[in-house]
Coordinates of C-alpha atoms in Angstrom, one line a residue:
X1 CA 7.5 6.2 -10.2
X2 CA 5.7 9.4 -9.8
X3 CA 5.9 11.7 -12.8
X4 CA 3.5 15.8 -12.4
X5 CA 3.2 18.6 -15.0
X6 CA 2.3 21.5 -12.7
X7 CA 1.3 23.5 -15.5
X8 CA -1.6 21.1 -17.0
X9 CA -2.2 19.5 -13.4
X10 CA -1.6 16.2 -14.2
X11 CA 0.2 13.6 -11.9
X12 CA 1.3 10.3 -13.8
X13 CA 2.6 7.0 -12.3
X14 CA 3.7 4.3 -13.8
X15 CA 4.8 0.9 -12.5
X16 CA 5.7 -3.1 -13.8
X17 CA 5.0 -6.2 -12.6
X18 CA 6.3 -9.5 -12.6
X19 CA 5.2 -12.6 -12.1
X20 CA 7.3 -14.8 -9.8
X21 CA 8.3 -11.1 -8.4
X22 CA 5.8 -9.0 -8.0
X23 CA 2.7 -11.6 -8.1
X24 CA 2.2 -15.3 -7.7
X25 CA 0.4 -16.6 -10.8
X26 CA -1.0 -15.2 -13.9
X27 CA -3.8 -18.3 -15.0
X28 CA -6.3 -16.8 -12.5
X29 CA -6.7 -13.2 -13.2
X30 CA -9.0 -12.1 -10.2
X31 CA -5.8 -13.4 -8.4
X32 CA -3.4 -11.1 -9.7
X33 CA -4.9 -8.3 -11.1
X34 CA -7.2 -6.6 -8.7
X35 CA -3.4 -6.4 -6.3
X36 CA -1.6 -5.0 -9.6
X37 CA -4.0 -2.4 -10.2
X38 CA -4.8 -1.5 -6.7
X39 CA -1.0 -1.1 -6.2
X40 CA -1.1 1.4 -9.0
X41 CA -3.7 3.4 -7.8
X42 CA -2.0 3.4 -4.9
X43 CA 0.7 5.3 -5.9
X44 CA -1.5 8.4 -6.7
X45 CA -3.9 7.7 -3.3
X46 CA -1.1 8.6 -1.3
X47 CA -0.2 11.9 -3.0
X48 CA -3.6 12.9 -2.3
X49 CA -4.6 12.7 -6.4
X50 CA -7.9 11.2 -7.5
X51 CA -6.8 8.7 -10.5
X52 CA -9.1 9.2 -13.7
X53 CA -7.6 7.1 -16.6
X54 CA -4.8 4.3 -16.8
X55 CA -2.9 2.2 -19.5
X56 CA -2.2 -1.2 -19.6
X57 CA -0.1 -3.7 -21.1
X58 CA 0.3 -7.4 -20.5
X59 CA 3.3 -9.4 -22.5
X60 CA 2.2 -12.8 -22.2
X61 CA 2.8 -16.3 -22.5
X62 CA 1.0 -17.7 -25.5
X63 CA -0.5 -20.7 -23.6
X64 CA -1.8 -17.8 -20.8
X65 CA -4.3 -16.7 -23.2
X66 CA -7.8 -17.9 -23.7
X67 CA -11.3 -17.0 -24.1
X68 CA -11.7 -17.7 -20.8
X69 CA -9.0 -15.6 -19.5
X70 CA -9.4 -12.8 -21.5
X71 CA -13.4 -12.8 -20.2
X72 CA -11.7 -12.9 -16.4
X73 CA -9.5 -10.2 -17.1
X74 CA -12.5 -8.1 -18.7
X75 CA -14.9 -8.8 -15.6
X76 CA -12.0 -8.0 -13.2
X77 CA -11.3 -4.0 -14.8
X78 CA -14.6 -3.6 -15.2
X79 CA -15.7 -3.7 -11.9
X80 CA -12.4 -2.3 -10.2
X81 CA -13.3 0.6 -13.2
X82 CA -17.2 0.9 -11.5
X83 CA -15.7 0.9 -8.0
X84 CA -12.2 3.5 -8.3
X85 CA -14.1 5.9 -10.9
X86 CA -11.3 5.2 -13.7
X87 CA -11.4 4.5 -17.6
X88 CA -9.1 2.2 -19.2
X89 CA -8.0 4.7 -22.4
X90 CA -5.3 2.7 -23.7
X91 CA -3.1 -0.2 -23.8
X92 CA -1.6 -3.4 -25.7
X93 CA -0.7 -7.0 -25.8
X94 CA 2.2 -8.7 -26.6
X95 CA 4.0 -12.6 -26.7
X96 CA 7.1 -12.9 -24.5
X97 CA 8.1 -15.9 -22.8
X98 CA 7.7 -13.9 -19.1
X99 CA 4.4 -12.6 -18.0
X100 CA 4.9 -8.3 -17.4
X101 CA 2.3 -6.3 -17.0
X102 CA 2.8 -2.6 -17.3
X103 CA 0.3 0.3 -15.7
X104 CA 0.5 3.7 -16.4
X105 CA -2.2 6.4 -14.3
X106 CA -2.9 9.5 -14.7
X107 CA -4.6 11.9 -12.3
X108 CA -5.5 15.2 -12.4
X109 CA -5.2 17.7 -9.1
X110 CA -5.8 21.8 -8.4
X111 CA -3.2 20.7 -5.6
X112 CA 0.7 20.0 -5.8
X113 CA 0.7 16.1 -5.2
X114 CA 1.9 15.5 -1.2
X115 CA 5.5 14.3 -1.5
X116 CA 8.1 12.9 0.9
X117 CA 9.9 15.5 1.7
X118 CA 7.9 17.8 3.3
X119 CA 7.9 16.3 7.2
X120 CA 8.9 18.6 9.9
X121 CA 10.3 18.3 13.3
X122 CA 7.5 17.0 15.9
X123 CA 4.9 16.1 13.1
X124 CA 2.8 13.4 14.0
X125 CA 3.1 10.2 11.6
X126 CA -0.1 8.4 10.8
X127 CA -1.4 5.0 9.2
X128 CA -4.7 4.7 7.8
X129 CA -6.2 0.9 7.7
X130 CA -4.3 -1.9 9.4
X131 CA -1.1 -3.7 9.1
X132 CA 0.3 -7.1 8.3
X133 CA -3.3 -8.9 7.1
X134 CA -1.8 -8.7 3.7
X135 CA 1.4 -10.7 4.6
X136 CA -0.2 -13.4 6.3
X137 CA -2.1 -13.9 3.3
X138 CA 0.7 -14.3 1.1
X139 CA 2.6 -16.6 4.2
X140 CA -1.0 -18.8 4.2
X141 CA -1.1 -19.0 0.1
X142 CA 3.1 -19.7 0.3
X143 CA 1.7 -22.5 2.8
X144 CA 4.3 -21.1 5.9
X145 CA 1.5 -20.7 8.1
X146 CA -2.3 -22.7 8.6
X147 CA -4.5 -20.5 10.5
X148 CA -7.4 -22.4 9.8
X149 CA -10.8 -20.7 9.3
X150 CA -9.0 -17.2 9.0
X151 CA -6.7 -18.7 5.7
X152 CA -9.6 -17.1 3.4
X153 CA -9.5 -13.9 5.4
X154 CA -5.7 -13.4 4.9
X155 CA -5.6 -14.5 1.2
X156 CA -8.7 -11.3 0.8
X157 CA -6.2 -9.3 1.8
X158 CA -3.5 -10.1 -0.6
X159 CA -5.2 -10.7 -3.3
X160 CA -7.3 -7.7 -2.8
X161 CA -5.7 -4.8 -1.0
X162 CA -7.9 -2.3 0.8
X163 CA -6.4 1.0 -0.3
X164 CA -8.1 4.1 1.1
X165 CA -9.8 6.1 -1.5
X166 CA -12.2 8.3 0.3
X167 CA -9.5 9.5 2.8
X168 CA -7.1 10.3 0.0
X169 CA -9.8 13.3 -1.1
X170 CA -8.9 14.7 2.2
X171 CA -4.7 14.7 2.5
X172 CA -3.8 17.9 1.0
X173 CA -5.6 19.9 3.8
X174 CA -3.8 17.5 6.6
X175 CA -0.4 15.9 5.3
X176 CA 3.2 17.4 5.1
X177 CA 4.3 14.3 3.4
X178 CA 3.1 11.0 2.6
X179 CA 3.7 7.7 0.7
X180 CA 1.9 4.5 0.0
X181 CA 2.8 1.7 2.2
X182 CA 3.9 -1.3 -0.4
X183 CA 7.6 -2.2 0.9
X184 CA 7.4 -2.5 4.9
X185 CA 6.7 0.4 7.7
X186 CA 10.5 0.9 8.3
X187 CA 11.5 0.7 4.6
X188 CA 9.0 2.9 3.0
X189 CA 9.3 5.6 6.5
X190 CA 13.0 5.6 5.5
X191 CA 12.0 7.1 1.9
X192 CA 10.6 9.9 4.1
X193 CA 12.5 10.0 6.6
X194 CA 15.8 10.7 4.5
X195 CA 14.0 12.9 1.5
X196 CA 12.5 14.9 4.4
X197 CA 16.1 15.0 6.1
X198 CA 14.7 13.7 9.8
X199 CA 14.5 10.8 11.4
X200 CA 11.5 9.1 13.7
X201 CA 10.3 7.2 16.1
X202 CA 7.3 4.8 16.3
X203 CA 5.6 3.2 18.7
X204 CA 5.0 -0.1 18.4
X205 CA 2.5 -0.5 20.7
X206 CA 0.4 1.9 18.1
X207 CA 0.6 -0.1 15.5
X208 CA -2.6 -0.5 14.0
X209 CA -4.0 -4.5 13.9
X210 CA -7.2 -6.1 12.6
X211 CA -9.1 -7.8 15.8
X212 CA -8.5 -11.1 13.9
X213 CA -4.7 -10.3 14.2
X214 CA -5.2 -9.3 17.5
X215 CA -7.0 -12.3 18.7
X216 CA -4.0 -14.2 17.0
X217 CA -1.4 -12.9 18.8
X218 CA -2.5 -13.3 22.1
X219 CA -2.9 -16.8 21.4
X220 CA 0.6 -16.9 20.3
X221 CA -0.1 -17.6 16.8
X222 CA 1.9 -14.9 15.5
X223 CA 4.4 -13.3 16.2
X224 CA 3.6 -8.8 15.9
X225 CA 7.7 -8.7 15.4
X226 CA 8.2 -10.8 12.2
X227 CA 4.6 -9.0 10.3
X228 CA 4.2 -5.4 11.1
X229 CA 6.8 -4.2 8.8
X230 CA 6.3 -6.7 5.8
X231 CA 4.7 -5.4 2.5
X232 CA 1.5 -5.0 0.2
X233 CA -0.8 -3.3 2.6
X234 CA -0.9 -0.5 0.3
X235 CA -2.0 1.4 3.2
X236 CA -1.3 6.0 3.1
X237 CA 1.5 6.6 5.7
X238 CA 1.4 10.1 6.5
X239 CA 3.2 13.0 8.6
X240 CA 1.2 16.0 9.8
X241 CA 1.3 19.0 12.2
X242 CA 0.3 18.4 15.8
X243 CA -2.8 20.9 15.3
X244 CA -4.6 18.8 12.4
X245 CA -5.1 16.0 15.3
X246 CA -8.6 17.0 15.7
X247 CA -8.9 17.3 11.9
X248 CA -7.5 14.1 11.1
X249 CA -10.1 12.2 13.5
X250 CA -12.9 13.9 11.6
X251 CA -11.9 12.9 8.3
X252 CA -11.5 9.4 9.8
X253 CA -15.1 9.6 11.3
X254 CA -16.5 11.2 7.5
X255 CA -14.7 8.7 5.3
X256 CA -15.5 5.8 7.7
X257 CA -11.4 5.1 7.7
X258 CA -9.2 4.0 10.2
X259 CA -6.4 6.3 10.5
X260 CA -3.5 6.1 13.6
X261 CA -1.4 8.2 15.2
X262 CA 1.7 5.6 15.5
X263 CA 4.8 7.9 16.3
X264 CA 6.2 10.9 15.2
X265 CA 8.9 12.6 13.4
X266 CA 12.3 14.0 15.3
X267 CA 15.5 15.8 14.2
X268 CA 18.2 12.8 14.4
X269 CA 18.4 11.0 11.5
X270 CA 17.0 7.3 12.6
X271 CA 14.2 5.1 12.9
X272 CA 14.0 4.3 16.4
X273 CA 11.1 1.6 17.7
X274 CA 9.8 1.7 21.0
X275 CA 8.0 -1.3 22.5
X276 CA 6.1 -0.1 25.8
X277 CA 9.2 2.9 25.7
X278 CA 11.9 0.8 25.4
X279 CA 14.2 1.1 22.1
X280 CA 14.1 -2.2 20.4
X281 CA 16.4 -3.5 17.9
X282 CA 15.4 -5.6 15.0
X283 CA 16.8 -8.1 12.4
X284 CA 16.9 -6.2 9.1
X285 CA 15.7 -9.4 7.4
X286 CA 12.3 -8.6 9.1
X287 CA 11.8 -4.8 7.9
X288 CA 11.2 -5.0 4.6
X289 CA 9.4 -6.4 2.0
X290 CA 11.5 -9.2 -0.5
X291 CA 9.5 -10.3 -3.3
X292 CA 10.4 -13.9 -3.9
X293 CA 7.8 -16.2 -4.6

């Protein structure tokens, strides 16, 4: 959840995690907690907010902790603390039979945070980064899927998502509305969608896709329908007016990020898909993100 004081400029999120729900396994912290924090950061990212202090709070199993594991969980936050910019200024720990782990951030910004309700008719709908890697990690860790000497690759990405920092300096002088992408393209488009009272339509063909993902679907490996609207990419799905195009591919060269123009937002109130122009339909079961481990 997304909490701003307009008056003192702050912007606060604040979200918990569960293991078995949220993440896989708590013995291993730089398995779990660089994707909890990320995730949290992300939050702000996406309303174009530069994070600057967060709180946290594990309740823990009592066999969990160790000297070992509290070392891990110091190396982990210190370095994701070097590389975001951000102070920990607060937190606690407690016994309780279910590993939680709570994460409050604040940010500070002399701009009103991007929301999801401000897409218009005929903006353009972007995606920065690409989709799906961090799904196919979690289906190689689950075991589903072997894809050999890419496994590693995949697993990066879910364990560590690539959120967009740089770019998110840049979204209050391009986006009308934006969100972080955590639950699937469909799902969290629909948050927009109906907050901004539209609808839209993407292109499928668009989509943006790592060259390893690429290379895998063309040698029927994967299948682009069942993991380009799955979750954890924790990528910034934006809308923005047709004039910032030039703008937009600037900021992508600056910041070195990928950013793509995937569809675009329309006056009936649906998500339509087009595959080469043709409206395609899809099982619901594959639009969204369940988090079941």
């Amino acid at each position: 959840d997304i909490f701003f004081n307009y008056k003192n400029k702050i912007v606060l999120s604040l979200d918990t995690y569960v293991e078995g729900v949220d993440f896989i396994n708590s013995k291993k912290p730089k398995l779990f907690l660089k994707k909890v924090l990320r995730s949290a950061l992300s939050d702000l990212y996406a309303k174009g907010v530069k994070p600057k202090n967060y709180f946290l709070s594990f309740s823990v199993k009592k066999n969990i902790i160790s000297k070992t594991w509290l070392s891990s969980v110091k190396n982990v936050l210190f370095k994701e603390q070097k590389k975001y910019d951000i102070s920990l200024s607060g937190g606690d720990i407690s016994s309780s039979s279910q590993f939680i782990i709570t994460v409050i951030v604040l940010g500070y910004s002399n701009f009103k945070p991007i929301l999801r309700d401000g897409a218009k008719k005929n903006d353009d709908i972007y995606l920065t980064g690409n989709l799906g890697n961090s799904f196919i990690g979690l289906c190689v860790i689950k075991k589903k899927i072997n894809l050999g000497k890419y496994n590693n690759f995949f697993k990066n990405h879910y364990y560590e998502p690539k959120i967009q920092h740089k770019f998110s300096n840049h979204l209050n002088q391009i986006a009308s509305s934006s969100i972080d992408l955590s639950d699937g393209l469909h799902q969290d488009l629909s948050h927009i969608c109906r907050n901004s009272k539209f609808g839209a339509t993407i292109n499928i063909n668009s989509l943006p896709l790592s060259n390893i993902v690429k290379s895998l679907l063309k040698q029927k490996r994967l299948n682009l329908f069942k993991i380009f609207s799955r979750g954890d990419d924790y990528q910034i799905l934006f809308t923005s007016h047709k004039k910032n195009r030039s703008k937009i591919a600037r900021l992508s060269k600056l910041t070195g990020t990928k950013v793509t123009r995937i569809g675009f937002i329309k006056k009936k109130r649906k998500i339509d898909f087009l595959n080469n122009g043709i409206k395609i339909k899809f099982n619901p079961k594959n639009l969204g993100y369940i988090h079941k481990f």
